Amino acid sequence: MIFLCFFQTHNMTETSKDTPKSKETDKVIKQLSAKINKEPKNAGHFFKRAQQYSKKEDYEKCFNDAKHALDLDESLVDAAVLGGEAATKCGKFQGAHSIFSIGLKQNKKDENLIKGLKKLQRAIVDSYDTEDTTEQGYNAVDLCTQSPYPGDDQLLNLEKEILDRRHDIREVSRLPKKEIDPDLRQRAAQAAMAGHKSMIAGKFTDALESFTYAVDIETDNIILRRLRAEVFFINQDPVSAMKDLMHIQKPERTADAWKLGGKLLMEFKLPVLAEFWLRKASELAKGKDEETAICFQKVRAHRLYDPLTKDMPVTVDFTMYGKAVFAVKDIKAGDIVFSDAPIVTTPYIADDKKQVVKGCNHCGTSLMTARDYFQGKLDNMDATAKEVVENNWPVTKPVVCSECKLVTYCSNICKNTAWERHHELLCPSRSKATKKLYDIDQNKGWGTDVDGTWKELWSGHFSAYILAKIWANIAADVKLWMKQDGKDVPEMMHWAKAKAPFRKFIAFGVGSAANDMPYILKIMNDIFRDCGDGIKMDITEQELNGRYYQAACNLQIYSDPVTPYHKFYDNLSNFNPEDPKALSILKYLDDKIPSASFSGMFPLHACLNHSCMNNVEVSDGEVNGVPGVSVRAKTDIKEGEELTTTYIDTTMPRRLRRAWMYKSFNFWCQCPRCQFEGDDAYSCSNCKKRAGDTPFKGCGKCHRAWYCSSDCQKINWKEGHKLVCGVAHSKADYS
Ligand SMILES: [Zn+2]
Ligand SMILES: [Zn+2]
Ligand SMILES: [Zn+2]
Ligand SMILES: [Zn+2]
Ligand SMILES: [Zn+2]
C-alpha cells in the first residue's frame, strides 16, 4: 500500500539573464529540443537538456527532463543525481526523494546520490524551520458550500409535513396584539428578568418557570419566546422549544433563533429542514458564526454518509478540522472496520517502477500470468516444475476492447460495464483526442504539443484518465437520468444528480492545473464537447482545477489482494509436502510479487484523517469480490473515538513528520504525538526553553522528547507524553 503525496510546487520565476553565456545555453537547448522531437525515446538527449536547464537555474525543467531521461533509461545514475538536486532546489521534495530512490536502485553506494539525499533532508528541515507555523493554509469549514441539493425543495415540504404530523409543530401566524394591564406587564417584565438571571446561573428549571409566567402574559413577545426556546432545548424538550420558535415570524427571527431551530431539527432527524434553518442563520451572521457553519456541515455529512455507513461500526461527522470518521461502538484491535470500493479508478505506475502485470482497466482485478511472475525462469524450469505451473496457475481470460484493442478487462461483464460507464467516450479508437489522451498516458504525461515540440503535457502524479473517467461517469449518469425522465435534453436536475457522487471529495490546492497544462484542457474539451445524445460538457478551467485537486487530495493506491499468484500458492498447499512435485517448484518461488497497482477515489476512506499515532491501517481489500481497500483497527478503539490513519512514515522524528505533512498536505499536524514529542535536544519539549551548548536529556524510553528539568519531564508526562511514549508506529511506504 502506498500513499500518494502531492507537493505544491514552488513557482519558479524564470531568471532570464541576457548574458552571452545564457544565449549560448539557449541555443544548445534549442538544438537538443529539435533532436528530442526527432527521437523522443532517446534518454541521452533529455539528460543533456537537463544539464543545460540546470546551468540556466531553471530547476523545474531540469528536474522534468532528468526524470524523463531516467524513465527511458534507468541506468543513468547521473540523471538521478542532477534531477534530485534540481527538485530539491525548487522545493519538489517528493519528486527529489523518488528520483534519488531510482538512482539508488542502480547503485546503493553512489556517493553523489547519498550526498544529494542528505541535502534533501536538510532542505526539508530548513523549510520547516522557516515556515510560519501560525499560518493555516486550509480552512475546512470555509471550503464547504451550503448550496441546496437538487430536489431539496420537494424534500423540504415532505419534512415540514413530518414535523406537523409527528410533532404537531408548524409555523404559527402572528398573534393579534393584546391589551395588557400595565401592572401585569410590569410583573411579566420582572419574571423575564428573573428567568434571565436563573438562566445565567444555570438554574434551568427556575428559568423555565419564570419565562413561562411571562410568556403566558405576553404571548406575542418574540424575545421571551426565543429565550424560553433556549431553555426548553437545554432541558431536552425539543418539541416545546420548536413550538416557541414557530411563534416568531420569519422576518423577525434572528440568527440565534434560526441556529437554535437548526439544532432542534437535527434532533428531529429532518436534515433538509435543518439545513434550511442553519443556512438562514449563516446568511444573517454573514458567515461569521463558526458554530452554525459546523452544524450545517454536520447535517450534510450525515446526509451524505449515513446511507454508506449503515451497517458499519462507524459514522462520518464534521468537526472544525473537516470530515472525520468516528467509532459508534467499541472496536477490537485487528478487526476490519470497513472496506471501501473506488468510485473511479485507473492503473497506477509509480515513477520508479515498471508495470509488468496487467489488471482489469475497469475493476482492478489482477491478470497476472505465470510468465509475469516467473519471467525468464519459466523457460529454464525443469519439466516437473513446469507441469506444476501449467496445472495449477489459475487461468485468467483477459478480454480486450473490440474497438481499440488496447484496453484490457478481466471479463466481458467488465468490458460491457466499462463501455457504458466511460469507455464509449474514452476509447482511443473514438477520435484523435481520445487517442492522444491514451498516448500521453502511455508516455507518463509526455507528448507532442501543438507547436510540434515533445514535452510534458500532463504533470499530475496520477493518470489524467482519473479526470476523464470522472467526466465520462457524469455524462453516463446524465444520460441515464434523462432517459429515466423520458426527456430528450438533459435538465439542470439531471446534471446535479449525476455530479452528486463526487461531492464527497474535498478539493484543496494552490495554483492552476489548467494554466500549467493547457494542452490537457484542450483535449478534454475535444473529448467531452459531444458526449452523444445531445449531451455537451464544457470543461472550464475551474472545472479542470476542481477535479484535479479532488483527485490529488483523495487518490489512494491499492491493488488486488488476491492475485492469480496467491491462488496458485493456495493450490500448492493442497500438495503433500513430501511430494517431489511440490518440492520442485519451491526453488522458483520468490517473495517479490509483482502487482498491478491502481489509484482510486474511495468515498469513505477519504474521510479518514491523519495522526502520527494512527489507530487504523489501510490495506488492500475487496468489496463484493472486487479489489478495494480495507481499514483495520491497529489498536482497540472505544466508542466515540476518531479513527485516524497515517499519510506518512510515522517512525520519522517529529520535525521531519511535520515538515512532510506541511509540504505535502499543507497542514501542521496537531496529533497527540506532535503535541507531546519534541524536535531535538536543544529545546525543552515542555516549556520550549532553548538549551545552551549542552543538550537537554531525552526521555529514556522513547528518545523523542527532551527536557530542561525533571519537573518539565513530569509535567509533560502527565499532560500527554505518557499516551504517546513507547507506542509502535506504522512504517507506511510513502514514496
Ligand atoms: Zn474487471
Ligand atoms: Zn476501446
Ligand atoms: Zn502528528
Ligand atoms: Zn522545560
Ligand atoms: Zn517517552
XYZ file of C-alpha atoms and ligand atoms in Angstrom:
740
model
C 0.000 0.000 0.000
C 1.454 3.334 -0.998
C 0.217 6.786 -0.223
C 0.380 9.440 -2.845
C 1.999 12.609 -1.688
C 1.258 15.688 -3.677
C 3.502 18.599 -3.224
C 2.719 22.117 -4.028
C 5.444 23.183 -6.306
C 7.101 26.467 -5.690
C 6.556 28.668 -8.642
C 9.891 29.399 -10.163
C 10.269 32.818 -11.577
C 12.410 32.258 -14.577
C 15.565 34.262 -14.459
C 16.477 35.140 -17.985
C 19.832 36.798 -17.809
C 20.781 38.065 -21.197
C 24.459 37.275 -20.964
C 26.287 35.792 -23.944
C 26.707 32.608 -21.933
C 22.981 32.238 -21.363
C 22.365 32.893 -25.046
C 24.722 30.053 -25.817
C 22.790 27.821 -23.399
C 19.518 28.753 -25.061
C 20.973 27.814 -28.410
C 22.063 24.401 -27.149
C 18.629 23.845 -25.615
C 17.032 24.646 -28.945
C 19.250 22.157 -30.731
C 18.540 19.480 -28.158
C 14.805 20.128 -28.374
C 14.962 19.586 -32.113
C 16.775 16.288 -31.545
C 14.181 15.279 -28.969
C 11.365 15.925 -31.420
C 13.038 13.554 -33.836
C 13.988 10.927 -31.257
C 11.616 11.231 -28.300
C 12.837 7.951 -26.789
C 16.480 8.948 -26.570
C 17.342 9.305 -22.885
C 20.684 10.968 -23.628
C 19.063 13.992 -25.272
C 16.880 14.587 -22.240
C 19.788 14.247 -19.861
C 21.835 16.741 -21.856
C 18.972 19.205 -21.964
C 18.521 18.768 -18.200
C 22.178 19.780 -17.763
C 21.562 22.913 -19.813
C 18.473 23.815 -17.796
C 20.498 23.349 -14.642
C 23.026 25.878 -15.984
C 20.157 28.294 -16.513
C 18.969 27.596 -12.960
C 15.623 26.525 -14.366
C 15.376 23.678 -11.880
C 11.833 22.692 -12.611
C 12.544 21.990 -16.267
C 15.840 20.392 -15.309
C 14.025 18.025 -12.955
C 11.380 17.145 -15.561
C 13.973 16.294 -18.186
C 16.159 14.327 -15.798
C 13.155 12.357 -14.586
C 12.142 11.600 -18.132
C 15.675 10.541 -19.041
C 15.547 8.071 -16.146
C 12.147 6.800 -17.238
C 13.701 5.960 -20.575
C 16.932 4.564 -19.167
C 17.112 3.566 -15.515
C 20.874 3.141 -15.564
C 21.527 6.888 -15.918
C 22.507 7.421 -12.280
C 23.905 10.865 -13.115
C 20.444 11.919 -14.249
C 19.097 10.840 -10.860
C 21.696 12.982 -9.102
C 21.069 16.004 -11.319
C 17.280 15.689 -11.187
C 17.208 15.079 -7.448
C 19.319 18.140 -6.743
C 17.204 20.278 -9.067
C 13.979 19.076 -7.439
C 15.410 19.832 -4.003
C 16.296 23.343 -5.138
C 12.800 24.109 -6.371
C 11.090 22.600 -3.350
C 9.758 19.446 -5.034
C 10.838 17.260 -2.150
C 8.658 14.316 -3.045
C 9.989 14.320 -6.589
C 13.554 14.549 -5.316
C 13.020 11.628 -2.987
C 11.586 9.425 -5.699
C 14.243 10.239 -8.294
C 17.074 9.593 -5.801
C 15.436 6.257 -4.978
C 15.535 5.202 -8.626
C 19.239 6.016 -8.703
C 19.917 4.103 -5.502
C 18.372 1.009 -7.044
C 21.152 1.084 -9.614
C 23.909 1.837 -7.178
C 23.286 1.783 -3.452
C 26.667 3.264 -2.672
C 26.785 6.138 -5.136
C 28.340 8.959 -3.149
C 26.653 11.733 -5.089
C 23.238 10.212 -4.520
C 23.856 9.879 -0.799
C 25.106 13.453 -0.659
C 22.003 14.551 -2.551
C 19.713 12.731 -0.139
C 21.398 14.384 2.825
C 20.953 17.787 1.217
C 17.298 16.953 0.613
C 16.762 16.084 4.243
C 18.370 19.339 5.314
C 16.219 21.288 2.852
C 13.065 19.695 4.265
C 14.042 20.551 7.805
C 15.073 24.094 6.824
C 11.797 24.725 5.067
C 10.047 23.567 8.214
C 12.026 25.935 10.405
C 11.354 28.970 8.229
C 7.694 28.185 7.627
C 5.327 30.361 9.637
C 3.605 27.818 11.838
C 0.714 30.094 12.701
C -0.270 30.301 9.063
C -3.101 27.886 8.346
C -3.477 27.450 4.612
C -6.501 25.290 4.971
C -9.861 26.042 6.495
C -12.133 23.034 6.339
C -15.279 24.973 7.147
C -14.728 27.663 4.518
C -14.158 25.035 1.854
C -17.649 23.607 2.113
C -20.611 25.188 0.420
C -24.119 25.410 1.794
C -25.973 25.376 -1.502
C -29.058 23.161 -1.539
C -29.039 19.868 -3.387
C -31.274 19.236 -6.361
C -34.683 18.041 -5.264
C -34.284 19.627 -1.835
C -37.371 21.818 -2.313
C -39.613 18.748 -2.554
C -37.873 17.107 0.396
C -38.305 20.308 2.376
C -42.080 20.131 2.014
C -42.042 16.470 2.939
C -40.101 17.189 6.122
C -42.457 20.058 7.028
C -45.309 17.570 6.811
C -43.466 15.103 9.040
C -42.821 17.853 11.586
C -46.500 18.696 11.561
C -47.855 15.156 11.784
C -45.302 13.608 14.092
C -44.679 16.508 16.474
C -47.667 18.782 15.914
C -45.315 21.641 15.002
C -45.997 24.215 12.274
C -45.467 27.889 11.516
C -47.849 29.995 13.632
C -49.331 33.142 12.170
C -48.879 36.387 14.065
C -50.991 36.617 17.202
C -53.215 39.688 17.484
C -51.830 42.477 19.677
C -53.215 42.098 23.170
C -54.206 44.905 25.507
C -52.289 44.144 28.678
C -52.876 45.701 32.041
C -49.765 47.806 32.889
C -49.436 46.100 36.291
C -49.458 42.692 34.685
C -46.927 43.832 32.109
C -44.723 45.014 34.958
C -44.913 41.575 36.580
C -44.126 39.853 33.281
C -41.039 42.024 32.898
C -39.889 41.114 36.398
C -40.416 37.419 35.701
C -38.440 37.744 32.484
C -35.564 39.373 34.391
C -35.644 36.613 36.988
C -35.728 33.990 34.236
C -32.694 35.521 32.609
C -30.798 35.542 35.907
C -31.635 31.892 36.571
C -30.528 31.032 33.059
C -27.125 32.633 33.606
C -26.849 30.885 36.975
C -27.557 27.577 35.251
C -30.845 27.029 37.123
C -32.877 25.985 34.125
C -35.978 24.676 35.901
C -36.378 28.038 37.645
C -35.707 29.856 34.396
C -38.388 27.859 32.627
C -40.925 28.652 35.325
C -40.216 32.386 35.167
C -40.245 32.576 31.376
C -43.479 30.590 31.193
C -45.110 33.005 33.631
C -44.004 35.912 31.436
C -44.953 34.270 28.120
C -48.444 33.487 29.414
C -48.952 37.213 29.882
C -47.095 38.483 26.805
C -47.951 35.727 24.316
C -46.654 37.753 21.347
C -43.279 38.715 22.842
C -40.743 37.162 20.493
C -37.731 37.784 22.709
C -39.359 35.848 25.536
C -40.288 33.069 23.141
C -36.718 32.730 21.946
C -35.264 32.710 25.448
C -37.761 30.109 26.582
C -36.990 28.001 23.490
C -33.336 28.087 24.529
C -34.262 26.819 27.998
C -36.549 24.119 26.589
C -33.668 22.992 24.382
C -31.308 22.752 27.340
C -33.988 20.909 29.320
C -34.215 18.427 26.441
C -37.716 19.306 25.380
C -37.147 19.938 21.673
C -40.844 19.889 20.755
C -41.761 22.760 23.100
C -38.628 24.638 22.038
C -39.519 24.354 18.367
C -43.108 25.430 19.033
C -41.871 28.618 20.686
C -39.613 29.381 17.734
C -42.535 28.936 15.347
C -44.284 31.796 17.164
C -41.589 34.126 15.881
C -42.448 35.306 12.382
C -39.807 34.511 9.752
C -38.682 38.110 9.092
C -38.266 38.626 12.838
C -36.150 35.547 13.502
C -32.594 36.406 14.495
C -29.516 34.399 13.546
C -29.645 32.812 17.009
C -33.265 31.752 16.532
C -32.530 30.170 13.151
C -29.463 28.431 14.581
C -31.388 27.018 17.530
C -34.112 25.803 15.174
C -31.471 24.128 13.026
C -30.086 22.275 16.037
C -33.587 21.174 17.069
C -34.343 19.923 13.575
C -31.106 17.914 13.702
C -32.551 16.178 16.753
C -35.792 15.506 14.890
C -33.625 13.965 12.140
C -35.054 16.277 9.493
C -31.827 17.159 7.646
C -33.192 19.215 4.761
C -35.216 21.441 7.064
C -32.263 21.669 9.457
C -30.036 22.790 6.587
C -32.641 25.378 5.616
C -32.678 26.911 9.108
C -28.902 26.786 9.512
C -28.406 28.357 6.096
C -30.646 31.248 7.186
C -28.592 31.597 10.376
C -25.365 31.663 8.358
C -26.719 34.306 5.994
C -27.793 36.554 8.870
C -24.461 36.079 10.661
C -22.755 36.814 7.308
C -20.892 33.534 7.579
C -19.072 34.686 10.699
C -20.529 32.196 13.143
C -18.339 29.103 13.106
C -20.702 27.011 15.215
C -23.516 27.485 12.714
C -21.233 26.619 9.821
C -20.046 23.453 11.556
C -23.608 22.424 12.476
C -24.589 22.827 8.850
C -21.750 20.610 7.651
C -22.558 18.033 10.333
C -26.071 17.723 8.938
C -24.671 17.471 5.446
C -22.075 14.851 6.392
C -24.790 12.668 7.886
C -26.985 13.118 4.838
C -24.172 12.018 2.551
C -22.593 9.262 4.593
C -25.232 7.668 6.815
C -26.533 5.547 3.920
C -22.943 4.367 3.363
C -22.107 3.539 6.983
C -25.477 1.972 7.812
C -24.059 -1.471 8.616
C -20.656 -0.325 9.838
C -19.322 0.364 13.332
C -18.516 3.940 12.264
C -20.165 7.218 11.360
C -18.901 10.255 9.447
C -19.199 13.549 11.259
C -17.892 17.057 10.690
C -15.581 18.857 13.096
C -13.753 22.162 12.797
C -10.982 20.271 11.020
C -13.358 18.857 8.431
C -14.870 15.450 7.927
C -13.845 12.723 10.322
C -14.741 9.096 10.985
C -15.835 8.099 14.497
C -16.486 4.714 16.075
C -20.111 4.150 17.091
C -19.198 1.062 19.106
C -16.069 -0.433 20.635
C -13.764 -1.948 18.026
C -11.108 -4.561 18.792
C -7.520 -4.355 17.583
C -7.121 -6.391 14.405
C -10.762 -6.159 13.335
C -11.596 -4.972 9.846
C -13.604 -1.812 10.474
C -14.830 -1.323 6.937
C -13.976 -1.952 3.314
C -14.416 0.624 0.615
C -14.836 0.365 -3.154
C -13.487 3.048 -5.501
C -15.901 5.221 -7.439
C -13.304 5.759 -10.155
C -10.004 4.007 -10.680
C -7.128 3.841 -13.165
C -3.918 1.840 -13.399
C -1.121 3.486 -11.467
C 2.523 3.255 -12.376
C 4.928 4.607 -9.786
C 7.803 6.769 -11.013
C 10.367 4.195 -10.075
C 8.535 1.083 -11.207
C 7.705 -0.630 -14.428
C 4.254 -2.136 -14.685
C 4.698 -5.775 -15.631
C 1.324 -7.125 -14.610
C -1.906 -6.139 -16.288
C -5.044 -5.521 -14.307
C -8.626 -5.115 -15.433
C -8.942 -1.499 -16.543
C -12.400 -1.348 -15.038
C -12.295 -3.216 -11.727
C -8.583 -3.586 -10.954
C -8.571 -7.390 -10.802
C -5.041 -8.700 -11.283
C -4.460 -10.573 -14.530
C -1.005 -11.814 -13.568
C 0.182 -14.670 -15.775
C 2.730 -17.304 -14.809
C 5.153 -15.512 -17.126
C 4.609 -12.176 -15.355
C 5.585 -13.867 -12.133
C 8.368 -16.286 -13.115
C 9.612 -14.233 -16.079
C 12.737 -15.818 -17.625
C 12.745 -18.603 -15.042
C 9.737 -20.126 -16.770
C 11.845 -21.166 -19.775
C 14.615 -22.789 -17.752
C 12.389 -24.689 -15.342
C 12.707 -28.454 -15.076
C 9.854 -30.445 -16.568
C 8.164 -31.377 -13.266
C 8.062 -27.800 -12.081
C 6.752 -26.632 -15.430
C 3.968 -29.160 -15.214
C 3.043 -27.974 -11.732
C 2.785 -24.424 -13.048
C 0.725 -25.455 -16.046
C -1.728 -27.428 -13.941
C -2.053 -25.039 -11.033
C -1.664 -21.485 -12.261
C -5.231 -20.172 -12.487
C -6.354 -19.364 -15.979
C -7.238 -15.717 -16.494
C -9.222 -14.799 -19.554
C -8.427 -11.187 -20.374
C -10.745 -9.502 -22.844
C -9.618 -6.520 -24.902
C -11.809 -3.727 -26.166
C -13.014 -4.846 -29.588
C -12.771 -1.285 -30.941
C -9.301 -0.119 -29.903
C -7.774 -3.497 -28.965
C -5.670 -1.556 -26.455
C -7.553 -1.683 -23.194
C -7.810 -4.937 -21.234
C -10.568 -6.207 -18.950
C -10.966 -9.263 -16.725
C -14.282 -10.329 -18.243
C -16.977 -9.479 -20.736
C -19.060 -8.085 -17.891
C -16.329 -5.564 -17.059
C -15.813 -4.794 -20.719
C -19.500 -4.037 -21.214
C -19.902 -2.075 -17.995
C -16.781 -0.053 -18.763
C -18.181 0.730 -22.197
C -21.405 2.063 -20.672
C -19.734 3.975 -17.857
C -16.730 5.539 -19.582
C -15.029 3.682 -22.370
C -17.531 4.557 -25.096
C -16.417 8.170 -24.676
C -12.759 7.467 -23.938
C -11.960 4.565 -26.289
C -8.760 5.512 -28.162
C -10.451 4.497 -31.409
C -13.215 7.091 -30.984
C -11.326 10.218 -32.024
C -7.964 11.904 -32.395
C -8.368 13.411 -28.940
C -9.063 10.100 -27.189
C -6.093 8.501 -28.943
C -3.927 11.417 -27.869
C -5.038 11.038 -24.259
C -4.147 7.354 -24.431
C -0.698 8.114 -25.858
C 0.034 10.779 -23.258
C -0.916 8.319 -20.531
C 1.302 5.600 -22.006
C 4.199 8.063 -22.145
C 3.742 9.060 -18.495
C 2.457 12.513 -19.361
C 4.673 13.269 -22.360
C 3.602 14.033 -25.897
C 3.818 16.414 -28.827
C 2.449 19.882 -28.141
C 0.534 21.992 -30.698
C 3.787 23.675 -31.745
C 5.333 20.296 -32.522
C 7.656 20.090 -29.511
C 7.911 16.961 -27.422
C 7.240 17.842 -23.801
C 5.463 17.016 -20.592
C 1.815 17.794 -21.285
C 0.398 16.278 -18.110
C 2.350 16.758 -14.896
C -0.021 15.185 -12.359
C 1.353 12.423 -10.135
C -1.577 10.310 -11.228
C -3.083 9.347 -14.556
C -5.065 12.004 -16.426
C -7.607 9.236 -17.025
C -8.896 9.762 -13.480
C -10.294 13.141 -14.516
C -11.521 11.807 -17.857
C -13.291 8.929 -16.107
C -14.980 11.295 -13.645
C -16.420 13.329 -16.522
C -17.325 10.244 -18.521
C -19.168 8.826 -15.498
C -21.060 12.085 -15.087
C -22.023 12.071 -18.770
C -23.186 8.452 -18.490
C -25.342 9.273 -15.467
C -26.839 12.373 -17.064
C -27.867 10.137 -19.936
C -29.466 7.648 -17.539
C -31.406 10.252 -15.534
C -32.540 11.983 -18.689
C -33.853 8.757 -20.225
C -35.493 7.741 -16.971
C -37.423 11.010 -17.042
C -38.316 10.457 -20.700
C -36.543 13.668 -21.748
C -34.592 14.360 -24.945
C -32.354 17.031 -23.473
C -30.723 16.945 -20.049
C -32.016 19.342 -17.404
C -30.198 21.047 -14.518
C -31.559 18.416 -12.183
C -30.039 15.578 -14.224
C -26.630 17.229 -14.143
C -26.838 17.838 -10.428
C -27.803 14.239 -9.710
C -25.020 12.929 -11.929
C -22.411 15.060 -10.193
C -23.668 14.174 -6.710
C -21.415 11.143 -6.031
C -18.331 13.334 -6.446
C -19.454 15.879 -3.866
C -17.969 13.636 -1.225
C -14.431 14.549 -2.219
C -12.824 17.667 -0.929
C -10.637 19.663 -3.313
C -7.797 21.719 -1.987
C -4.758 23.077 -3.712
C -2.977 26.170 -4.834
C -2.167 27.108 -8.404
C -3.984 26.399 -11.625
C -3.603 22.984 -13.214
C -5.444 24.314 -16.272
C -2.865 27.078 -16.681
C 0.023 24.663 -16.320
C -1.470 22.137 -18.721
C -3.318 23.998 -21.480
C -2.992 21.044 -23.824
C -4.886 18.765 -21.448
C -7.644 21.362 -21.128
C -7.900 21.401 -24.897
C -8.109 17.650 -25.465
C -10.540 17.151 -22.586
C -12.799 19.696 -24.255
C -12.351 17.925 -27.588
C -13.434 14.682 -25.930
C -16.414 15.957 -23.952
C -17.736 18.589 -26.354
C -20.058 15.954 -27.756
C -20.931 13.051 -25.460
C -23.724 11.789 -27.705
C -27.492 12.053 -27.170
C -27.214 15.831 -27.237
C -25.098 15.899 -24.084
C -22.355 18.513 -24.161
C -19.827 19.168 -21.475
C -17.811 22.317 -21.181
C -14.598 21.625 -19.296
C -13.780 25.079 -17.984
C -10.510 25.950 -16.275
C -12.357 25.964 -12.991
C -13.828 22.535 -13.655
C -10.419 21.097 -14.528
C -8.769 22.629 -11.467
C -11.541 21.438 -9.175
C -11.382 17.846 -10.388
C -7.593 17.901 -10.451
C -7.374 18.854 -6.789
C -10.153 16.443 -5.870
C -8.052 13.664 -7.339
C -4.814 14.990 -5.841
C -6.315 15.169 -2.343
C -8.126 11.863 -2.349
C -6.427 9.266 -4.520
C -5.293 6.101 -2.836
C -3.045 3.458 -4.343
C -4.148 -0.133 -3.971
C -4.023 -3.456 -5.711
C -5.860 -6.750 -5.906
C -5.276 -8.547 -2.571
C -5.815 -11.998 -4.083
C -3.863 -12.315 -7.322
C -3.515 -15.392 -9.545
C -0.200 -15.950 -7.732
C -1.995 -16.183 -4.385
C -4.432 -18.673 -5.878
C -1.545 -20.656 -7.348
C 0.149 -20.720 -3.956
C -3.105 -21.861 -2.398
C -3.298 -24.723 -4.886
C 0.245 -25.754 -3.949
C -0.749 -26.076 -0.325
C -3.012 -28.964 -1.357
C 0.090 -30.984 -2.243
C 1.622 -33.363 0.244
C 4.736 -31.501 1.448
C 6.835 -34.570 0.677
C 5.572 -34.749 -2.885
C 8.578 -34.166 -5.160
C 6.347 -32.023 -7.363
C 5.760 -29.579 -4.544
C 9.460 -29.501 -3.771
C 10.414 -28.987 -7.407
C 8.579 -25.659 -7.617
C 9.716 -24.192 -4.310
C 13.105 -23.046 -5.533
C 11.456 -20.913 -8.209
C 9.224 -19.023 -5.811
C 10.168 -15.528 -4.922
C 8.516 -13.348 -2.303
C 8.630 -10.345 -4.607
C 5.135 -10.497 -6.048
C 4.699 -8.118 -8.959
C 1.431 -6.247 -8.650
C -0.986 -4.391 -10.868
C -1.353 -1.130 -8.967
C -4.342 1.129 -9.284
C -5.186 4.523 -7.901
C -8.770 5.111 -6.945
C -11.066 7.520 -5.173
C -12.726 5.931 -2.141
C -15.616 7.898 -0.622
C -15.423 6.633 2.941
C -11.694 6.064 3.190
C -11.242 9.676 2.019
C -12.839 10.869 5.285
C -10.107 9.370 7.467
C -7.793 11.969 8.944
C -4.120 11.721 9.665
C -2.471 11.165 13.016
C 1.141 10.219 13.721
C -0.389 7.830 16.269
C -2.911 6.314 13.904
C -5.327 3.722 15.258
C -6.252 2.161 11.910
C -4.249 0.878 8.981
C -5.349 0.814 5.371
C -4.567 -2.224 3.286
C -5.609 -3.852 0.043
C -9.022 -5.402 0.403
C -12.101 -6.268 -1.550
C -15.750 -5.343 -1.708
C -18.103 -7.906 -3.239
C -15.183 -9.711 -4.841
C -13.774 -6.562 -6.453
C -10.433 -5.050 -5.335
C -10.688 -2.085 -2.972
C -9.269 -1.073 0.393
C -9.791 -2.433 3.887
C -9.442 -0.398 7.049
C -8.271 -2.423 10.025
C -8.032 -1.399 13.683
C -4.418 -1.189 14.827
C -5.371 -0.769 18.474
C -8.555 -1.149 20.492
C -10.843 1.748 19.612
C -13.517 2.991 22.001
C -16.993 4.143 21.012
C -16.866 7.843 20.138
C -13.140 7.834 19.328
C -11.962 9.215 15.991
C -10.425 6.757 13.546
C -7.141 8.001 12.154
C -4.807 6.681 9.527
C -1.384 7.936 8.588
C -0.280 9.616 5.387
C 3.414 9.328 6.179
C 6.075 7.115 7.701
C 5.382 7.710 11.385
C 8.706 6.274 12.524
C 10.269 9.585 11.459
C 11.089 12.126 14.169
C 8.593 14.901 14.811
C 10.396 17.644 12.909
C 10.540 15.571 9.736
C 6.991 14.308 10.095
C 5.594 17.783 10.432
C 7.697 19.081 7.566
C 6.467 16.270 5.305
C 2.881 16.859 6.350
C 3.118 20.563 5.767
C 4.813 20.192 2.417
C 2.506 17.519 1.101
C -0.820 18.229 2.749
C -0.470 21.828 3.788
C -1.269 21.483 7.445
C 0.586 21.295 10.725
C -0.120 18.027 12.422
C -1.625 18.555 15.877
C -1.942 14.908 16.833
C -1.030 13.837 20.396
C 2.442 12.782 19.306
C 3.154 16.083 17.621
C 1.989 17.836 20.792
C 3.887 15.720 23.281
C 7.093 14.918 21.467
C 9.901 17.374 20.844
C 12.030 18.397 17.870
C 15.513 17.957 19.297
C 17.666 18.002 22.412
C 18.243 21.751 22.144
C 14.773 22.844 23.122
C 12.680 21.660 26.057
C 9.680 19.708 24.771
C 7.599 21.079 27.629
C 8.500 24.731 28.269
C 10.254 25.349 24.900
C 13.329 26.798 26.657
C 16.425 26.669 24.433
C 19.475 24.729 25.586
C 22.939 26.246 25.599
C 25.901 24.208 24.428
C 24.901 21.118 26.382
C 21.838 19.367 25.035
C 18.920 18.503 27.318
C 18.363 14.933 28.460
C 15.857 12.901 26.484
C 13.047 10.601 27.566
C 14.843 7.351 28.342
C 12.062 5.225 26.912
C 11.246 6.720 23.516
C 14.073 9.249 22.933
C 11.566 11.519 21.226
C 11.213 14.251 23.881
C 13.809 16.344 25.727
C 13.511 18.307 28.950
C 15.337 21.136 30.703
C 14.459 19.715 34.119
C 12.847 16.726 35.742
C 9.909 18.985 36.644
C 9.280 19.675 32.973
C 9.507 15.972 32.260
C 6.932 15.201 34.962
C 4.512 17.869 33.717
C 4.832 16.733 30.103
C 4.374 13.098 31.099
C 1.159 13.879 32.942
C -0.213 16.179 30.267
C 0.129 13.662 27.491
C 3.585 12.230 26.869
C 2.540 9.048 28.676
C -0.061 8.495 25.928
C 2.480 8.656 23.135
C 5.634 7.238 24.733
C 6.656 3.819 23.502
C 3.826 3.303 21.003
C 4.717 1.160 17.979
C 4.444 3.114 14.736
C 3.476 2.354 11.170
C 6.129 2.461 8.541
C 3.989 3.340 5.569
C 5.598 3.130 2.166
C 5.121 6.774 1.398
C 7.391 7.127 -1.578
Zn -12.851 -6.446 -14.173
Zn -11.500 0.768 -26.688
Zn 1.437 14.252 14.235
Zn 11.417 22.879 30.402
Zn 8.966 8.980 26.027
